[in-house]
Tab-separated table of C-alpha atoms in Angstrom:
chain	number	residue	atom	x	y	z
H	1035	MET	CA	0.000	0.000	0.000
H	1036	THR	CA	1.262	3.493	-0.859
H	1037	ARG	CA	2.303	5.266	2.341
H	1038	VAL	CA	2.053	9.028	2.958
H	1039	PHE	CA	3.821	10.656	5.918
H	1040	ILE	CA	2.284	13.724	7.577
H	1041	SER	CA	4.794	16.091	9.216
H	1042	HIS	CA	3.160	18.587	11.568
H	1043	SER	CA	3.127	20.366	14.906
H	1044	SER	CA	-0.590	20.992	15.175
H	1045	LYS	CA	-1.340	20.150	18.796
H	1046	GLY	CA	-3.211	23.024	20.411
H	1047	ASP	CA	-3.787	24.810	17.085
H	1048	PRO	CA	-7.429	24.260	16.036
H	1049	ARG	CA	-6.829	25.621	12.551
H	1050	ALA	CA	-3.853	23.312	11.879
H	1051	GLU	CA	-5.637	20.359	13.493
H	1052	SER	CA	-8.596	20.891	11.169
H	1053	VAL	CA	-6.342	20.951	8.100
H	1054	ARG	CA	-4.549	17.796	9.280
H	1055	LYS	CA	-7.857	16.013	9.871
H	1056	HIS	CA	-9.189	16.915	6.407
H	1057	VAL	CA	-5.965	15.846	4.668
H	1058	VAL	CA	-5.699	12.542	6.563
H	1059	GLU	CA	-9.358	11.657	5.991
H	1060	GLY	CA	-9.110	12.564	2.295
H	1061	LEU	CA	-5.988	10.485	1.731
H	1062	ARG	CA	-7.440	7.486	3.536
H	1063	ALA	CA	-10.610	7.795	1.467
H	1064	LYS	CA	-8.337	7.521	-1.578
H	1065	ARG	CA	-6.952	4.328	0.048
H	1066	TYR	CA	-3.509	5.572	1.048
H	1067	ASP	CA	-1.744	4.317	4.142
H	1068	VAL	CA	-1.356	7.546	6.129
H	1069	VAL	CA	1.122	7.651	8.994
H	1070	VAL	CA	0.785	10.518	11.448
H	1071	ASP	CA	2.159	10.462	14.966
H	1072	THR	CA	-1.099	11.435	16.656
H	1073	ASP	CA	-2.737	8.261	15.319
H	1074	ALA	CA	0.017	5.680	15.126
H	1075	LEU	CA	2.291	6.324	18.091
H	1076	GLY	CA	0.609	4.489	20.948
H	1077	PRO	CA	1.621	4.569	24.605
H	1078	GLY	CA	4.919	2.892	25.359
H	1079	ARG	CA	6.138	2.823	21.743
H	1080	ASP	CA	9.691	3.871	20.991
H	1081	TRP	CA	8.607	6.773	18.799
H	1082	CYS	CA	11.999	8.048	17.606
H	1083	PRO	CA	13.079	4.918	15.626
H	1084	LEU	CA	9.537	4.508	14.307
H	1085	LEU	CA	9.477	8.061	12.964
H	1086	TYR	CA	12.778	7.499	11.183
H	1087	GLN	CA	11.374	4.291	9.706
H	1088	TRP	CA	8.325	6.151	8.395
H	1089	LEU	CA	10.510	8.893	6.945
H	1090	GLY	CA	12.661	6.340	5.136
H	1091	GLU	CA	9.840	4.138	3.849
H	1092	CYS	CA	7.070	6.584	2.913
H	1093	ASP	CA	6.197	7.075	-0.753
H	1094	ALA	CA	5.206	10.739	-0.364
H	1095	ALA	CA	4.865	13.333	2.377
H	1096	VAL	CA	2.741	16.311	3.367
H	1097	VAL	CA	4.267	19.006	5.619
H	1098	LEU	CA	1.865	21.265	7.514
H	1099	PHE	CA	3.500	24.638	8.203
H	1100	ASN	CA	1.738	26.555	10.944
H	1101	SER	CA	3.472	28.888	13.396
H	1102	ALA	CA	4.318	26.050	15.801
H	1103	ALA	CA	5.852	23.939	13.026
H	1104	LEU	CA	8.265	26.748	12.140
H	1105	ASP	CA	9.744	26.512	15.641
H	1106	SER	CA	9.599	22.703	15.959
H	1107	ALA	CA	12.967	20.940	15.990
H	1108	TRP	CA	11.278	17.679	14.989
H	1109	VAL	CA	9.500	19.222	11.990
H	1110	ARG	CA	12.821	20.739	10.936
H	1111	ARG	CA	14.498	17.307	11.181
H	1112	GLU	CA	11.672	15.588	9.295
H	1113	VAL	CA	11.739	18.174	6.520
H	1114	SER	CA	15.507	17.818	6.224
H	1115	ILE	CA	15.210	14.046	5.699
H	1116	LEU	CA	12.281	14.373	3.300
H	1117	MET	CA	13.998	17.007	1.144
H	1118	TRP	CA	17.182	14.928	1.120
H	1119	ARG	CA	15.141	12.019	-0.268
H	1120	ARG	CA	13.603	14.372	-2.839
H	1121	ALA	CA	17.056	15.576	-3.903
H	1122	LEU	CA	18.057	11.963	-4.569
H	1123	ASN	CA	14.761	11.209	-6.315
H	1124	PRO	CA	12.920	14.198	-7.875
H	1125	ALA	CA	9.830	12.003	-8.340
H	1126	PHE	CA	9.445	11.753	-4.540
H	1127	LEU	CA	6.555	14.080	-3.724
H	1128	VAL	CA	6.676	16.521	-0.825
H	1129	VAL	CA	3.651	18.830	-0.491
H	1130	PRO	CA	4.264	21.787	1.862
H	1131	VAL	CA	1.066	23.401	3.152
H	1132	LEU	CA	0.984	27.005	4.400
H	1133	ILE	CA	-1.628	27.430	7.150
H	1134	GLY	CA	-3.059	30.651	8.501
H	1135	GLU	CA	-0.738	33.634	8.273
H	1136	VAL	CA	2.371	31.600	7.434
H	1137	ARG	CA	4.046	32.698	4.193
H	1138	SER	CA	7.091	31.549	2.266
H	1139	THR	CA	9.073	34.498	3.679
H	1140	HIS	CA	8.534	33.035	7.165
H	1141	LEU	CA	10.006	29.723	6.008
H	1142	ARG	CA	13.076	31.522	4.689
H	1143	GLU	CA	13.495	33.387	7.971
H	1144	LYS	CA	13.251	30.123	9.948
H	1145	GLY	CA	15.775	28.286	7.786
H	1146	PHE	CA	13.434	26.069	5.694
H	1147	THR	CA	15.105	27.250	2.504
H	1148	ASP	CA	15.286	23.792	0.880
H	1149	VAL	CA	11.466	23.711	0.727
H	1150	LEU	CA	11.138	27.034	-1.103
H	1151	PRO	CA	11.546	25.652	-4.662
H	1152	VAL	CA	8.630	23.262	-4.079
H	1153	GLU	CA	5.119	24.359	-5.026
H	1154	PHE	CA	3.072	25.155	-1.912
H	1155	ALA	CA	-0.542	24.381	-1.121
H	1156	ARG	CA	-1.984	27.662	0.126
H	1157	VAL	CA	-5.116	29.779	0.185
H	1158	PRO	CA	-4.576	33.173	-1.466
H	1159	PRO	CA	-4.969	36.089	0.997
H	1160	GLY	CA	-8.486	37.435	1.160
H	1161	GLU	CA	-10.072	34.427	-0.539
H	1162	PRO	CA	-13.397	33.822	1.283
H	1163	THR	CA	-13.368	30.067	1.818
H	1164	ASP	CA	-13.162	27.256	4.339
H	1165	GLU	CA	-9.383	27.112	4.763
H	1166	ALA	CA	-9.169	23.476	5.890
H	1167	GLN	CA	-11.384	22.287	3.053
H	1168	ALA	CA	-9.604	24.393	0.438
H	1169	LEU	CA	-6.111	23.337	1.533
H	1170	SER	CA	-7.022	19.656	1.697
H	1171	GLU	CA	-8.462	19.825	-1.836
H	1172	ARG	CA	-5.207	21.346	-3.104
H	1173	VAL	CA	-3.219	18.569	-1.422
H	1174	LEU	CA	-5.498	15.735	-2.543
H	1175	HIS	CA	-5.323	16.924	-6.145
H	1176	GLU	CA	-1.758	15.566	-6.229
H	1177	PHE	CA	-2.865	12.037	-5.267
H	1178	ALA	CA	-4.692	9.591	-7.532
H	1179	ASP	CA	-7.576	7.479	-6.273
H	1180	LEU	CA	-6.084	4.060	-5.599
H	1181	PRO	CA	-7.971	0.853	-6.472
H	1182	ASP	CA	-9.897	-0.891	-3.725
H	1183	THR	CA	-7.688	-3.844	-2.799
H	1184	ARG	CA	-9.395	-4.844	0.440
H	1185	ASN	CA	-10.572	-8.109	-1.102
H	1186	ASP	CA	-7.341	-8.736	-3.010
H	1187	SER	CA	-4.796	-11.304	-1.884
H	1188	ASP	CA	-1.339	-10.221	-0.802
H	1189	HIS	CA	0.001	-11.799	-3.991
H	1190	LEU	CA	-2.287	-9.654	-6.145
H	1191	ARG	CA	-1.215	-6.506	-4.304
H	1192	ASP	CA	2.421	-7.491	-4.880
H	1193	TRP	CA	1.720	-8.103	-8.571
H	1194	ILE	CA	0.142	-4.665	-8.958
H	1195	SER	CA	3.072	-3.161	-7.063
H	1196	ASP	CA	5.569	-4.859	-9.400
H	1197	ILE	CA	3.809	-3.546	-12.516
H	1198	ALA	CA	3.600	-0.065	-10.983
H	1199	ALA	CA	7.347	-0.147	-10.270
H	1200	TYR	CA	8.063	-0.752	-13.968
H	1201	LEU	CA	5.624	1.980	-14.987
H	1202	ARG	CA	7.375	4.454	-12.687
H	1203	GLN	CA	10.496	4.046	-14.797
H	1204	ALA	CA	8.781	5.754	-17.722
H	1205	GLY	CA	10.888	8.795	-18.532
H	1206	ASP	CA	7.995	10.669	-20.126
H	1207	PRO	CA	5.010	11.381	-17.819
H	1208	GLY	CA	2.879	11.950	-20.916
H	1209	ALA	CA	3.434	8.308	-21.866
H	1210	LEU	CA	1.321	7.195	-18.895
H	1211	ARG	CA	-1.528	9.410	-20.088
H	1212	ARG	CA	-1.267	8.044	-23.632
H	1213	ALA	CA	-1.198	4.468	-22.334
H	1214	ALA	CA	-4.274	5.118	-20.183
H	1215	ASP	CA	-6.082	6.621	-23.145
H	1216	ARG	CA	-5.301	3.569	-25.308
H	1217	LEU	CA	-6.527	1.274	-22.540
H	1218	GLY	CA	-9.885	2.995	-22.890
H	1219	ILE	CA	-9.896	4.487	-19.389
H	1220	HIS	CA	-12.849	6.851	-19.019
H	1221	ALA	CA	-12.042	10.529	-19.486
H	1222	ASP	CA	-13.206	11.302	-15.946
H	1223	ASP	CA	-10.596	8.875	-14.582
H	1224	LEU	CA	-7.652	10.087	-16.646
H	1225	ARG	CA	-6.898	12.692	-13.963
H	1226	HIS	CA	-5.738	9.833	-11.725
H	1227	VAL	CA	-2.977	9.067	-14.233
H	1228	GLU	CA	-1.863	12.705	-14.140
H	1229	SER	CA	-1.559	12.805	-10.346
H	1230	LEU	CA	1.935	12.970	-8.880
H	1231	VAL	CA	1.386	10.055	-6.489
H	1232	GLY	CA	-0.497	6.817	-7.132
H	1233	SER	CA	-0.805	7.237	-10.892
H	1234	CYS	CA	1.276	4.129	-11.685
H	1235	THR	CA	-0.612	1.998	-9.158
H	1236	PHE	CA	-3.912	3.156	-10.665
H	1237	LEU	CA	-2.703	2.352	-14.192
H	1238	ALA	CA	-1.271	-1.028	-13.120
H	1239	HIS	CA	-4.640	-2.053	-11.701
H	1240	GLN	CA	-6.340	-1.055	-14.953
H	1241	MET	CA	-3.857	-3.090	-17.000
H	1242	ILE	CA	-4.477	-6.225	-14.958
H	1243	GLY	CA	-8.187	-5.800	-15.629
H	1244	THR	CA	-7.730	-5.525	-19.415
H	1245	ALA	CA	-7.656	-8.710	-21.478
H	1246	ASP	CA	-7.583	-7.633	-25.110
H	1247	ARG	CA	-5.501	-5.865	-27.744
H	1248	ARG	CA	-5.742	-2.556	-25.922
H	1249	LEU	CA	-2.797	-3.855	-23.882
H	1250	VAL	CA	-0.631	-3.950	-27.015
H	1251	HIS	CA	-1.581	-0.381	-27.873
H	1252	ALA	CA	-0.938	0.782	-24.302
H	1253	LEU	CA	2.513	-0.830	-24.176
H	1254	HIS	CA	3.311	0.675	-27.568
H	1255	ALA	CA	2.556	4.104	-26.079
H	1256	LEU	CA	4.923	3.388	-23.168
H	1257	ALA	CA	7.719	1.820	-25.221
H	1258	SER	CA	9.668	4.967	-26.098
H	1259	SER	CA	9.935	5.985	-22.425
H	1260	LEU	CA	11.124	2.599	-21.092
H	1261	SER	CA	14.434	0.795	-21.423
H	1262	ASP	CA	14.425	-2.427	-23.437
H	1263	ASP	CA	14.900	-4.491	-20.278
H	1264	THR	CA	12.062	-2.742	-18.441
H	1265	LEU	CA	9.712	-3.110	-21.408
H	1266	ASN	CA	10.492	-6.822	-21.665
H	1267	ARG	CA	9.878	-7.337	-17.951
H	1268	LEU	CA	6.639	-5.350	-18.089
H	1269	VAL	CA	5.404	-7.453	-21.020
H	1270	GLN	CA	5.993	-10.664	-19.049
H	1271	GLN	CA	4.002	-9.229	-16.142
H	1272	ILE	CA	1.064	-8.386	-18.409
H	1273	ILE	CA	0.769	-11.600	-20.476
H	1274	PRO	CA	-1.331	-13.713	-18.023
H	1275	THR	CA	-4.035	-11.056	-17.731
H	1276	TRP	CA	-6.022	-12.631	-20.582
H	1277	ILE	CA	-6.955	-15.507	-18.257
H	1278	ASN	CA	-10.078	-15.243	-16.104
H	1279	ALA	CA	-8.872	-14.910	-12.505
H	1280	GLU	CA	-11.692	-16.939	-10.928
H	1281	SER	CA	-11.165	-19.811	-13.376
H	1282	ALA	CA	-7.425	-19.775	-12.750
H	1283	ARG	CA	-7.837	-20.230	-9.007
H	1284	LEU	CA	-9.581	-23.570	-9.605
H	1285	LEU	CA	-6.241	-25.037	-10.647
H	1286	LEU	CA	-4.825	-24.507	-7.166
H	1287	PRO	CA	-5.322	-27.265	-4.601
H	1288	PRO	CA	-7.328	-26.806	-1.413
H	1289	ALA	CA	-5.502	-26.132	1.841
H	1290	ALA	CA	-4.952	-29.814	2.649
H	1291	PRO	CA	-5.155	-31.754	-0.629
H	1292	ASP	CA	-5.109	-35.516	-0.792
H	1293	ARG	CA	-4.744	-35.327	-4.546
H	1294	ARG	CA	-6.036	-33.053	-7.272
H	1295	THR	CA	-6.914	-33.487	-10.946
H	1296	VAL	CA	-8.226	-30.642	-13.070
H	1297	ALA	CA	-9.837	-30.778	-16.521
H	1298	LEU	CA	-9.148	-27.689	-18.633
H	1299	ASN	CA	-10.612	-27.276	-22.106
H	1300	ALA	CA	-7.369	-26.038	-23.651
H	1301	ARG	CA	-5.055	-27.277	-26.381
H	1302	TYR	CA	-1.695	-25.810	-25.494
H	1303	PRO	CA	0.556	-26.425	-22.465
H	1304	GLN	CA	1.353	-22.704	-22.500
H	1305	THR	CA	-2.295	-22.029	-21.669
H	1306	ALA	CA	-1.989	-24.108	-18.508
H	1307	GLN	CA	1.088	-22.073	-17.593
H	1308	HIS	CA	-0.834	-18.825	-18.068
H	1309	TYR	CA	-3.641	-20.149	-15.860
H	1310	LEU	CA	-1.146	-20.910	-13.107
H	1311	ASP	CA	0.651	-17.583	-13.523
H	1312	ARG	CA	-2.707	-15.826	-13.155
H	1313	ALA	CA	-3.684	-17.968	-10.169
H	1314	VAL	CA	-0.491	-17.168	-8.230
H	1315	CYS	CA	-0.261	-13.553	-9.485
H	1316	LEU	CA	3.099	-14.346	-11.084
H	1317	ARG	CA	4.668	-15.618	-7.867
H	1318	LEU	CA	6.684	-18.072	-9.922
H	1319	ASP	CA	8.348	-19.558	-6.852
H	1320	LEU	CA	4.995	-21.067	-5.852
H	1321	TYR	CA	4.782	-23.728	-8.562
H	1322	TYR	CA	6.641	-25.892	-11.064
H	1323	LEU	CA	5.045	-27.152	-14.275
H	1324	LYS	CA	5.948	-29.626	-17.001
H	1325	SER	CA	3.841	-31.053	-19.812
H	1326	ALA	CA	3.367	-34.507	-21.311
H	1327	GLY	CA	0.946	-36.408	-23.478
H	1328	GLY	CA	-0.007	-37.014	-27.042
H	1329	ILE	CA	-1.676	-40.078	-28.524
H	1330	PRO	CA	0.576	-43.115	-27.831
H	1331	LEU	CA	1.376	-45.085	-30.966
H	1332	GLY	CA	3.194	-48.155	-29.613
H	1333	GLU	CA	1.858	-51.653	-29.047
H	1334	ASP	CA	1.479	-51.100	-25.304
H	1335	ALA	CA	-0.265	-47.740	-25.265
H	1336	ALA	CA	-0.791	-47.708	-21.487
H	1337	GLU	CA	2.886	-48.318	-20.730
H	1338	GLU	CA	4.015	-45.782	-23.344
H	1339	PHE	CA	1.637	-43.071	-22.096
H	1340	THR	CA	2.641	-43.645	-18.486
H	1341	GLU	CA	6.328	-43.532	-19.424
H	1342	GLN	CA	5.822	-40.194	-21.202
H	1343	CYS	CA	4.353	-38.766	-18.022
H	1344	VAL	CA	7.055	-40.259	-15.768
H	1345	ASP	CA	9.741	-38.722	-17.980
H	1346	ALA	CA	8.009	-35.344	-17.665
H	1347	VAL	CA	7.937	-35.726	-13.876
H	1348	ARG	CA	11.670	-36.469	-13.975
H	1349	ASP	CA	12.163	-33.181	-15.858
H	1350	LEU	CA	9.889	-31.437	-13.379
H	1351	LEU	CA	12.150	-32.509	-10.523
H	1352	ASN	CA	15.376	-31.988	-12.504
H	1353	PHE	CA	16.453	-35.542	-11.714
H	1354	PRO	CA	19.115	-37.241	-13.889
H	1355	PRO	CA	18.217	-40.404	-15.869
H	1356	ASP	CA	19.867	-42.807	-13.415
H	1357	VAL	CA	17.574	-41.894	-10.498
H	1358	PRO	CA	14.880	-44.600	-10.144
H	1359	VAL	CA	11.213	-43.630	-9.926
H	1360	SER	CA	11.084	-45.041	-6.405
H	1361	ARG	CA	13.266	-42.152	-5.267
H	1362	PHE	CA	11.102	-39.394	-6.781
H	1363	ARG	CA	10.154	-36.949	-4.045
H	1364	PRO	CA	8.519	-33.534	-4.202
H	1365	ARG	CA	10.782	-30.525	-3.937
H	1366	ASP	CA	11.393	-29.357	-0.405
H	1367	ASP	CA	10.473	-25.672	-0.988
H	1368	ASP	CA	6.701	-26.097	-0.460
H	1369	ALA	CA	5.994	-25.210	-4.085
H	1370	TRP	CA	3.169	-26.978	-5.933
H	1371	GLN	CA	4.225	-29.408	-8.652
H	1372	PHE	CA	1.988	-29.640	-11.705
H	1373	LEU	CA	1.958	-31.907	-14.716
H	1374	SER	CA	-0.237	-30.930	-17.668
H	1375	ILE	CA	-1.240	-33.884	-19.854
H	1376	ASP	CA	-2.645	-33.598	-23.366
H	1377	VAL	CA	-5.491	-36.146	-23.407
H	1378	ARG	CA	-7.078	-35.063	-26.691
H	1379	GLY	CA	-8.025	-38.140	-28.672
H	1380	VAL	CA	-6.876	-40.490	-25.913
H	1381	ARG	CA	-9.286	-43.329	-25.066
H	1382	PRO	CA	-11.108	-42.819	-21.718
H	1383	ALA	CA	-9.793	-46.114	-20.367
H	1384	LEU	CA	-6.243	-44.988	-21.101
H	1385	VAL	CA	-6.819	-41.643	-19.384
H	1386	ALA	CA	-8.184	-43.485	-16.337
H	1387	HIS	CA	-5.139	-45.783	-16.321
H	1388	VAL	CA	-2.488	-43.057	-16.489
H	1389	VAL	CA	-4.186	-40.866	-13.874
H	1390	ARG	CA	-4.472	-43.826	-11.531
H	1391	GLU	CA	-0.815	-44.743	-12.090
H	1392	LEU	CA	0.414	-41.192	-11.504
H	1393	HIS	CA	-1.638	-40.813	-8.331
H	1394	THR	CA	-0.172	-44.083	-7.079
H	1395	LEU	CA	3.430	-43.237	-7.965
H	1396	PHE	CA	3.315	-39.540	-7.041
H	1397	PRO	CA	0.428	-38.723	-4.663
H	1398	TRP	CA	1.807	-35.197	-4.282
H	1399	LEU	CA	1.611	-34.470	-8.031
H	1400	LEU	CA	-1.150	-32.138	-9.299
H	1401	LEU	CA	-2.571	-33.025	-12.716
H	1402	ILE	CA	-4.034	-30.740	-15.389
H	1403	LEU	CA	-5.787	-32.661	-18.168
H	1404	LEU	CA	-5.897	-30.644	-21.395
H	1405	THR	CA	-9.045	-31.752	-23.200
H	1406	GLY	CA	-8.954	-29.567	-26.303
H	1407	GLU	CA	-11.354	-26.837	-27.404
H	1408	SER	CA	-14.319	-28.536	-25.744
H	1409	LEU	CA	-14.761	-30.671	-22.653
H	1410	PRO	CA	-15.689	-34.348	-23.030
H	1411	ASP	CA	-19.321	-35.189	-22.400
H	1412	GLU	CA	-20.495	-36.329	-18.977
H	1413	GLU	CA	-20.299	-40.011	-19.868
H	1414	THR	CA	-16.652	-39.685	-20.930
H	1415	LEU	CA	-15.780	-37.724	-17.799
H	1416	ARG	CA	-17.316	-40.472	-15.660
H	1417	SER	CA	-15.415	-43.122	-17.601
H	1418	TRP	CA	-12.130	-41.484	-16.577
H	1419	ARG	CA	-12.950	-42.674	-13.043
H	1420	VAL	CA	-11.264	-39.674	-11.404
H	1421	ASP	CA	-12.971	-39.168	-8.060
H	1422	ASP	CA	-11.322	-35.812	-7.330
H	1423	LEU	CA	-11.812	-34.312	-10.819
H	1424	VAL	CA	-12.425	-30.539	-10.925
H	1425	VAL	CA	-13.685	-29.068	-14.177
H	1426	VAL	CA	-12.438	-25.508	-14.750
H	1427	THR	CA	-15.308	-23.076	-15.268
H	1428	PRO	CA	-16.206	-20.863	-16.945
H	1429	HIS	CA	-14.916	-22.820	-19.898
H	1430	LEU	CA	-12.726	-21.188	-22.501
H	1431	GLY	CA	-15.062	-19.847	-25.160
H	1432	GLU	CA	-14.822	-20.530	-28.856
H	1433	ASP	CA	-11.540	-19.074	-30.214
H	1434	GLU	CA	-10.726	-17.612	-26.758
H	1435	GLU	CA	-7.556	-19.675	-26.385
H	1436	LEU	CA	-6.507	-18.846	-29.936
H	1437	LEU	CA	-7.008	-15.126	-29.311
H	1438	GLY	CA	-5.120	-15.413	-26.020
H	1439	HIS	CA	-2.265	-17.147	-27.825
H	1440	GLN	CA	-2.254	-14.401	-30.450
H	1441	LEU	CA	-2.237	-11.663	-27.794
H	1442	THR	CA	0.638	-13.383	-25.993
H	1443	ARG	CA	2.720	-13.513	-29.164
H	1444	ASP	CA	1.946	-9.907	-30.043
H	1445	LEU	CA	2.966	-8.726	-26.580
H	1446	SER	CA	6.114	-10.869	-26.548
H	1447	ASP	CA	7.127	-9.700	-30.028
H	1448	LEU	CA	6.541	-6.014	-29.290
H	1449	PRO	CA	9.983	-5.180	-27.793
H	1450	GLY	CA	11.758	-6.867	-30.693
H	1451	ARG	CA	9.597	-5.162	-33.303
H	1452	LEU	CA	10.240	-1.773	-31.746
H	1453	ASN	CA	13.949	-2.303	-31.119
H	1454	GLY	CA	16.014	0.089	-33.217
H	1455	ARG	CA	12.981	1.950	-34.554
H	1456	ARG	CA	11.688	3.764	-31.490
H	1457	ARG	CA	14.686	5.915	-30.615
């Protein structure tokens, strides 16, 4: 979550307290993590190290300058650290707020000269308005509305954060606006992409929710402002978004699985990989996947089909050829181990045999049966005799896998196509 630090000395100053309250409430309504000592420093906490931690970790800061703040040694120290961070990273936002009769000349007189080049939030003298409301609106204008992630998993938040980190490397701020426009973001929401804080998180969330060719157009708009390496990494983050998130989660086992077999109406092993990438939000350390299958052509079809799958499991575990099957053990890093098996055109009795054999040999192995563009009928599914079978729904629609494959190739090819022609 994007964190905003509030520097202030507002105790006993009703005007400054009102401004602080409005700013904090407004930022939290926009879903920022706001840290302010009056709220977060409970009794008995070692407040000095915690303040330094906040100052070092925050993503942006708001400094409330009232008369008391001008004479506060702690505000002076906080501002010094914040402006040092801004000097190292000009994109780090510090919003100084002038409250009451405080003017920039007062800051100069009190030694806050490093803040003077920064644009202030202030109410012009003589303007008849609610000062707290007006100042908070000026501050909040610099912060985009963040997506509601309360129901998102930690992995999804991390995925959005990773995409946002790549977007922040765009050298041209206008590229974010062009990308948002090509994603089809509503005109009323484009202001969130122009905000100084949160714009990349907002755009990252929109990209994850887009599953069509608009992604190609958006990345094309960003390409000239990103390094080749960053563009390539961003593309890999975006590819699995064409998969339905709820369907993808069905591939993951329950908390305490005995065994798990999933039927997926797909043709390509790469599709199974995209489903898993979507399910784990690209936490690639959470699973391993290999593929096997194809119609066996030998005299002993059952033995041949089983051997194909055992060889794939050997590859999955990175075991050399001389290790016997009896010594196959799951990896010790708690990652799930999946085997996708192409069962298109395979007789139901043969499917039942190989699944039974694999469950016997490797009870820890998770199976994904690729059934082709359509699922077998109910009678065929029953004839597989797989008690724990889970059918992935909603099913891939007609041509959906083909379009997903096409989108994946177009995204993957984009950096190479642009290389040498976009600079």
